[in-house]
Amino acid sequence: MLTEQYHFTKEAAMDQIINEIIEKLKLMFYDTPTIALAGAHAKGVADSGSDIDIFIFGNEPTPYEYRKDIIENFCDDPTQAYISETYDRPFGGNIDFIYKGIPIEVVARYKGSMKEKDPADAEVQEQVKKLQDYITKHYYNCT
């Protein structure tokens, strides 16, 4: 019984940490972004060494300096945080930091960069299909 209670308490604490991170990440877009939890935590197989993997997709990112301030004021050590200046690279930008001793890896994607390409383009369709398959297999939607 005590083991079950301890396990539940650890899960509840991790859920709280993930929710705290999600609330900060939402501030990085003017619109309401879609956020997906990934990796071991999404699959329910996380252990004490697991990082937290998150995807965030939004239409209107806030300015870089604002995003940088959010993460640097939130993370354990701002000197170890990395925030991509843009999200318009083919697979988005990265945000990496440590929060409450846990490594956090975020892939941020600006949906507007996807709109610039013709949706009928075979390359775009292939990328979208791969992304949908990957999300279906490894993620669940948090928002």
PDB file of C-alpha atoms in Angstrom:
ATOM      1  CA  MET A   1       0.000   0.000   0.000  1.00  0.00           C
ATOM      2  CA  LEU A   2       2.767   2.450   0.905  1.00  0.00           C
ATOM      3  CA  THR A   3       4.559   1.704  -2.383  1.00  0.00           C
ATOM      4  CA  GLU A   4       1.396   2.438  -4.365  1.00  0.00           C
ATOM      5  CA  GLN A   5       0.859   5.694  -2.452  1.00  0.00           C
ATOM      6  CA  TYR A   6       4.479   6.751  -3.030  1.00  0.00           C
ATOM      7  CA  HIS A   7       4.178   5.961  -6.752  1.00  0.00           C
ATOM      8  CA  PHE A   8       0.983   8.023  -6.990  1.00  0.00           C
ATOM      9  CA  THR A   9       2.650  10.925  -5.155  1.00  0.00           C
ATOM     10  CA  LYS A  10       5.630  10.867  -7.551  1.00  0.00           C
ATOM     11  CA  GLU A  11       3.300  10.841 -10.565  1.00  0.00           C
ATOM     12  CA  ALA A  12       1.247  13.716  -9.151  1.00  0.00           C
ATOM     13  CA  ALA A  13       4.430  15.729  -8.522  1.00  0.00           C
ATOM     14  CA  MET A  14       5.646  15.116 -12.085  1.00  0.00           C
ATOM     15  CA  ASP A  15       2.245  16.074 -13.497  1.00  0.00           C
ATOM     16  CA  GLN A  16       2.489  19.333 -11.541  1.00  0.00           C
ATOM     17  CA  ILE A  17       5.973  20.042 -12.932  1.00  0.00           C
ATOM     18  CA  ILE A  18       4.816  19.316 -16.493  1.00  0.00           C
ATOM     19  CA  ASN A  19       1.809  21.611 -16.038  1.00  0.00           C
ATOM     20  CA  GLU A  20       4.060  24.400 -14.724  1.00  0.00           C
ATOM     21  CA  ILE A  21       6.267  24.069 -17.816  1.00  0.00           C
ATOM     22  CA  ILE A  22       3.260  24.036 -20.162  1.00  0.00           C
ATOM     23  CA  GLU A  23       1.866  27.225 -18.606  1.00  0.00           C
ATOM     24  CA  LYS A  24       5.185  29.009 -19.269  1.00  0.00           C
ATOM     25  CA  LEU A  25       5.451  27.644 -22.817  1.00  0.00           C
ATOM     26  CA  LYS A  26       1.963  28.947 -23.635  1.00  0.00           C
ATOM     27  CA  LEU A  27       3.309  32.462 -23.053  1.00  0.00           C
ATOM     28  CA  MET A  28       5.673  32.044 -25.997  1.00  0.00           C
ATOM     29  CA  PHE A  29       2.864  32.511 -28.536  1.00  0.00           C
ATOM     30  CA  TYR A  30       0.251  35.249 -28.847  1.00  0.00           C
ATOM     31  CA  ASP A  31      -2.353  32.675 -29.883  1.00  0.00           C
ATOM     32  CA  THR A  32      -3.238  29.488 -28.008  1.00  0.00           C
ATOM     33  CA  PRO A  33      -0.651  26.920 -29.073  1.00  0.00           C
ATOM     34  CA  THR A  34      -1.094  23.176 -29.347  1.00  0.00           C
ATOM     35  CA  ILE A  35       1.212  21.394 -26.929  1.00  0.00           C
ATOM     36  CA  ALA A  36       2.081  17.696 -26.963  1.00  0.00           C
ATOM     37  CA  LEU A  37       3.989  15.740 -24.350  1.00  0.00           C
ATOM     38  CA  ALA A  38       6.493  13.298 -25.816  1.00  0.00           C
ATOM     39  CA  GLY A  39       8.931  10.559 -24.930  1.00  0.00           C
ATOM     40  CA  ALA A  40       8.969   8.435 -21.789  1.00  0.00           C
ATOM     41  CA  HIS A  41       6.538  10.629 -19.856  1.00  0.00           C
ATOM     42  CA  ALA A  42       3.941  10.458 -22.638  1.00  0.00           C
ATOM     43  CA  LYS A  43       4.355   6.685 -22.854  1.00  0.00           C
ATOM     44  CA  GLY A  44       4.151   6.214 -19.089  1.00  0.00           C
ATOM     45  CA  VAL A  45       7.588   4.594 -18.867  1.00  0.00           C
ATOM     46  CA  ALA A  46       9.593   7.478 -17.373  1.00  0.00           C
ATOM     47  CA  ASP A  47      12.108   6.818 -14.643  1.00  0.00           C
ATOM     48  CA  SER A  48      14.195   9.125 -12.451  1.00  0.00           C
ATOM     49  CA  GLY A  49      16.649   9.746 -15.327  1.00  0.00           C
ATOM     50  CA  SER A  50      14.040  10.662 -17.938  1.00  0.00           C
ATOM     51  CA  ASP A  51      13.953  14.122 -19.443  1.00  0.00           C
ATOM     52  CA  ILE A  52      10.696  15.841 -20.405  1.00  0.00           C
ATOM     53  CA  ASP A  53      10.087  16.149 -24.152  1.00  0.00           C
ATOM     54  CA  ILE A  54       7.489  18.601 -25.447  1.00  0.00           C
ATOM     55  CA  PHE A  55       6.279  19.789 -28.862  1.00  0.00           C
ATOM     56  CA  ILE A  56       4.600  23.189 -29.157  1.00  0.00           C
ATOM     57  CA  PHE A  57       2.894  24.496 -32.306  1.00  0.00           C
ATOM     58  CA  GLY A  58       1.584  28.054 -32.593  1.00  0.00           C
ATOM     59  CA  ASN A  59       0.648  30.669 -35.188  1.00  0.00           C
ATOM     60  CA  GLU A  60       2.076  33.835 -33.669  1.00  0.00           C
ATOM     61  CA  PRO A  61       5.305  33.511 -31.663  1.00  0.00           C
ATOM     62  CA  THR A  62       6.218  36.317 -29.307  1.00  0.00           C
ATOM     63  CA  PRO A  63       9.509  38.177 -29.942  1.00  0.00           C
ATOM     64  CA  TYR A  64      12.727  36.280 -29.230  1.00  0.00           C
ATOM     65  CA  GLU A  65      13.784  38.484 -26.286  1.00  0.00           C
ATOM     66  CA  TYR A  66      10.418  37.922 -24.602  1.00  0.00           C
ATOM     67  CA  ARG A  67      10.667  34.126 -25.080  1.00  0.00           C
ATOM     68  CA  LYS A  68      14.232  34.180 -23.814  1.00  0.00           C
ATOM     69  CA  ASP A  69      13.218  36.108 -20.677  1.00  0.00           C
ATOM     70  CA  ILE A  70      10.411  33.628 -19.942  1.00  0.00           C
ATOM     71  CA  ILE A  71      12.767  30.647 -20.004  1.00  0.00           C
ATOM     72  CA  GLU A  72      15.709  32.320 -18.291  1.00  0.00           C
ATOM     73  CA  ASN A  73      13.508  33.503 -15.412  1.00  0.00           C
ATOM     74  CA  PHE A  74      11.856  30.099 -15.083  1.00  0.00           C
ATOM     75  CA  CYS A  75      14.688  27.595 -15.442  1.00  0.00           C
ATOM     76  CA  ASP A  76      17.208  26.481 -12.815  1.00  0.00           C
ATOM     77  CA  ASP A  77      20.245  28.052 -14.506  1.00  0.00           C
ATOM     78  CA  PRO A  78      19.832  30.644 -17.283  1.00  0.00           C
ATOM     79  CA  THR A  79      23.442  30.142 -18.405  1.00  0.00           C
ATOM     80  CA  GLN A  80      22.584  26.570 -19.438  1.00  0.00           C
ATOM     81  CA  ALA A  81      19.358  27.424 -21.289  1.00  0.00           C
ATOM     82  CA  TYR A  82      19.161  27.444 -25.083  1.00  0.00           C
ATOM     83  CA  ILE A  83      16.357  29.202 -26.952  1.00  0.00           C
ATOM     84  CA  SER A  84      16.256  29.268 -30.771  1.00  0.00           C
ATOM     85  CA  GLU A  85      15.822  32.754 -32.154  1.00  0.00           C
ATOM     86  CA  THR A  86      13.394  31.569 -34.830  1.00  0.00           C
ATOM     87  CA  TYR A  87      10.939  28.708 -35.218  1.00  0.00           C
ATOM     88  CA  ASP A  88      10.803  28.805 -39.004  1.00  0.00           C
ATOM     89  CA  ARG A  89      13.479  26.224 -39.749  1.00  0.00           C
ATOM     90  CA  PRO A  90      12.204  23.049 -41.458  1.00  0.00           C
ATOM     91  CA  PHE A  91      11.613  21.242 -38.161  1.00  0.00           C
ATOM     92  CA  GLY A  92      11.164  24.257 -35.898  1.00  0.00           C
ATOM     93  CA  GLY A  93      13.385  25.604 -33.170  1.00  0.00           C
ATOM     94  CA  ASN A  94      14.641  24.192 -29.903  1.00  0.00           C
ATOM     95  CA  ILE A  95      14.271  25.270 -26.323  1.00  0.00           C
ATOM     96  CA  ASP A  96      16.447  23.342 -23.871  1.00  0.00           C
ATOM     97  CA  PHE A  97      16.710  24.045 -20.155  1.00  0.00           C
ATOM     98  CA  ILE A  98      16.691  22.428 -16.729  1.00  0.00           C
ATOM     99  CA  TYR A  99      13.723  22.886 -14.416  1.00  0.00           C
ATOM    100  CA  LYS A 100      13.677  21.515 -10.870  1.00  0.00           C
ATOM    101  CA  GLY A 101      16.690  19.399 -11.776  1.00  0.00           C
ATOM    102  CA  ILE A 102      15.004  17.813 -14.810  1.00  0.00           C
ATOM    103  CA  PRO A 103      16.278  18.344 -18.377  1.00  0.00           C
ATOM    104  CA  ILE A 104      13.528  19.800 -20.583  1.00  0.00           C
ATOM    105  CA  GLU A 105      13.671  19.518 -24.381  1.00  0.00           C
ATOM    106  CA  VAL A 106      11.132  21.466 -26.415  1.00  0.00           C
ATOM    107  CA  VAL A 107      10.630  21.603 -30.174  1.00  0.00           C
ATOM    108  CA  ALA A 108       8.709  24.752 -31.084  1.00  0.00           C
ATOM    109  CA  ARG A 109       7.132  25.098 -34.500  1.00  0.00           C
ATOM    110  CA  TYR A 110       5.686  28.233 -36.026  1.00  0.00           C
ATOM    111  CA  LYS A 111       2.674  27.109 -38.046  1.00  0.00           C
ATOM    112  CA  GLY A 112       3.044  30.123 -40.344  1.00  0.00           C
ATOM    113  CA  SER A 113       6.261  28.706 -41.782  1.00  0.00           C
ATOM    114  CA  MET A 114       4.307  25.631 -42.841  1.00  0.00           C
ATOM    115  CA  LYS A 115       1.713  27.773 -44.639  1.00  0.00           C
ATOM    116  CA  GLU A 116       4.332  29.351 -46.905  1.00  0.00           C
ATOM    117  CA  LYS A 117       4.652  26.113 -48.844  1.00  0.00           C
ATOM    118  CA  ASP A 118       2.023  24.778 -51.176  1.00  0.00           C
ATOM    119  CA  PRO A 119       0.046  22.186 -49.164  1.00  0.00           C
ATOM    120  CA  ALA A 120      -0.367  20.121 -52.343  1.00  0.00           C
ATOM    121  CA  ASP A 121       3.417  19.842 -52.664  1.00  0.00           C
ATOM    122  CA  ALA A 122       4.476  16.182 -52.308  1.00  0.00           C
ATOM    123  CA  GLU A 123       7.331  17.069 -49.935  1.00  0.00           C
ATOM    124  CA  VAL A 124       4.952  18.950 -47.625  1.00  0.00           C
ATOM    125  CA  GLN A 125       2.443  16.096 -47.688  1.00  0.00           C
ATOM    126  CA  GLU A 126       5.191  13.625 -46.840  1.00  0.00           C
ATOM    127  CA  GLN A 127       6.428  15.768 -43.918  1.00  0.00           C
ATOM    128  CA  VAL A 128       2.908  16.184 -42.566  1.00  0.00           C
ATOM    129  CA  LYS A 129       2.244  12.424 -42.817  1.00  0.00           C
ATOM    130  CA  LYS A 130       5.499  11.590 -41.001  1.00  0.00           C
ATOM    131  CA  LEU A 131       4.726  14.118 -38.282  1.00  0.00           C
ATOM    132  CA  GLN A 132       1.171  12.806 -37.832  1.00  0.00           C
ATOM    133  CA  ASP A 133       2.400   9.209 -37.640  1.00  0.00           C
ATOM    134  CA  TYR A 134       5.118  10.129 -35.150  1.00  0.00           C
ATOM    135  CA  ILE A 135       2.742  12.091 -32.924  1.00  0.00           C
ATOM    136  CA  THR A 136       0.180   9.289 -33.033  1.00  0.00           C
ATOM    137  CA  LYS A 137       2.817   6.785 -31.954  1.00  0.00           C
ATOM    138  CA  HIS A 138       4.705   8.804 -29.313  1.00  0.00           C
ATOM    139  CA  TYR A 139       2.589  11.667 -27.993  1.00  0.00           C
ATOM    140  CA  TYR A 140      -0.640  12.722 -26.441  1.00  0.00           C
ATOM    141  CA  ASN A 141      -2.174  16.163 -26.547  1.00  0.00           C
ATOM    142  CA  CYS A 142      -1.821  18.236 -23.366  1.00  0.00           C
ATOM    143  CA  THR A 143      -4.004  21.181 -24.351  1.00  0.00           C
TER     144      THR A 143
END
